[in-house]
Amino acid sequence: MKTYLISAELLPHRDDSVIAEAIEQLSTQTFKYQSAKWIIKHDGDAGSIHAELVPALKNGEKLMVLGLSGEGAWTGVAPSSDHWLHVHL
């Protein structure tokens, strides 16, 4: 499985639960690391992930799906999140 970063820019005061549910339908290996940002493992490509998530957006909201290379650096994350990133990135 490949690793993808999903970033959504939602309308002000909009809860991200609808897109979060759509993401959880795509993968059992998801990690939400900031508001409206997730890292997931998925067998498909970025375009297919994007196509599955667009219906969860409202008009004017933005969505980006990027494939990750397996390299990363971070600070300030909880130990359990650090572990998840090391295992799945």
Short mmCIF file of C-alpha atoms in Angstrom, two decimals:
data_model
loop_
_atom_site.label_atom_id
_atom_site.label_comp_id
_atom_site.label_asym_id
_atom_site.label_seq_id
_atom_site.Cartn_x
_atom_site.Cartn_y
_atom_site.Cartn_z
CA MET A 1 0.00 0.00 0.00
CA LYS A 2 1.08 3.55 -0.69
CA THR A 3 0.99 6.43 1.78
CA TYR A 4 -0.94 9.62 1.02
CA LEU A 5 -1.38 13.03 2.62
CA ILE A 6 -4.91 14.40 2.42
CA SER A 7 -5.49 18.07 3.15
CA ALA A 8 -8.85 19.80 3.04
CA GLU A 9 -9.65 23.48 3.38
CA LEU A 10 -13.20 23.56 4.68
CA LEU A 11 -15.61 26.47 5.02
CA PRO A 12 -15.27 28.44 8.28
CA HIS A 13 -16.95 26.78 11.28
CA ARG A 14 -17.53 23.55 9.35
CA ASP A 15 -16.91 20.34 11.24
CA ASP A 16 -14.60 17.93 9.40
CA SER A 17 -16.57 14.85 10.47
CA VAL A 18 -18.17 14.26 7.04
CA ILE A 19 -14.85 14.12 5.21
CA ALA A 20 -13.29 12.19 8.12
CA GLU A 21 -15.97 9.51 7.72
CA ALA A 22 -15.34 9.38 3.95
CA ILE A 23 -11.60 8.93 4.59
CA GLU A 24 -12.23 6.18 7.13
CA GLN A 25 -14.34 4.38 4.48
CA LEU A 26 -11.26 4.38 2.20
CA SER A 27 -8.70 3.02 4.63
CA THR A 28 -8.44 1.34 8.00
CA GLN A 29 -4.96 2.84 8.36
CA THR A 30 -5.56 6.54 8.88
CA PHE A 31 -3.81 9.11 11.00
CA LYS A 32 -5.30 12.55 11.58
CA TYR A 33 -2.48 14.84 12.53
CA GLN A 34 -4.00 18.34 12.27
CA SER A 35 -7.37 19.88 11.58
CA ALA A 36 -8.60 18.57 8.21
CA LYS A 37 -5.31 16.78 7.47
CA TRP A 38 -4.78 13.02 7.36
CA ILE A 39 -2.16 10.50 6.34
CA ILE A 40 -3.57 7.22 5.04
CA LYS A 41 -2.42 3.95 3.53
CA HIS A 42 -4.30 3.02 0.33
CA ASP A 43 -3.92 0.67 -2.65
CA GLY A 44 -5.24 3.16 -5.21
CA ASP A 45 -3.74 6.29 -6.69
CA ALA A 46 -4.16 9.93 -5.62
CA GLY A 47 -6.75 10.57 -8.33
CA SER A 48 -9.02 7.74 -7.20
CA ILE A 49 -8.77 8.86 -3.56
CA HIS A 50 -9.58 12.43 -4.60
CA ALA A 51 -12.59 11.28 -6.65
CA GLU A 52 -13.97 9.34 -3.67
CA LEU A 53 -13.66 12.32 -1.32
CA VAL A 54 -14.97 15.17 -3.50
CA PRO A 55 -18.64 14.32 -2.79
CA ALA A 56 -17.98 15.00 0.93
CA LEU A 57 -17.05 18.61 0.16
CA LYS A 58 -19.31 21.63 0.01
CA ASN A 59 -19.09 24.17 -2.80
CA GLY A 60 -15.98 26.34 -2.36
CA GLU A 61 -14.02 23.86 -0.25
CA LYS A 62 -10.61 22.61 -1.35
CA LEU A 63 -9.01 19.18 -1.33
CA MET A 64 -5.47 17.97 -2.03
CA VAL A 65 -4.24 14.37 -2.11
CA LEU A 66 -0.48 13.84 -2.35
CA GLY A 67 1.57 10.64 -2.49
CA LEU A 68 4.34 10.51 0.11
CA SER A 69 7.83 9.26 -0.61
CA GLY A 70 8.51 7.52 2.70
CA GLU A 71 10.73 10.25 4.07
CA GLY A 72 9.66 12.80 6.66
CA ALA A 73 10.57 14.82 9.72
CA TRP A 74 8.36 16.12 12.51
CA THR A 75 8.34 17.44 16.04
CA GLY A 76 5.81 17.90 18.79
CA VAL A 77 3.71 14.81 18.12
CA ALA A 78 2.56 12.39 20.79
CA PRO A 79 4.60 9.18 21.17
CA SER A 80 1.76 7.07 19.72
CA SER A 81 1.59 9.37 16.68
CA ASP A 82 5.37 9.25 16.30
CA HIS A 83 5.18 5.46 16.29
CA TRP A 84 2.37 5.45 13.68
CA LEU A 85 4.37 7.74 11.40
CA HIS A 86 7.53 5.63 11.67
CA VAL A 87 5.62 2.43 10.91
CA HIS A 88 3.46 3.72 8.05
CA LEU A 89 5.51 6.39 6.33
#
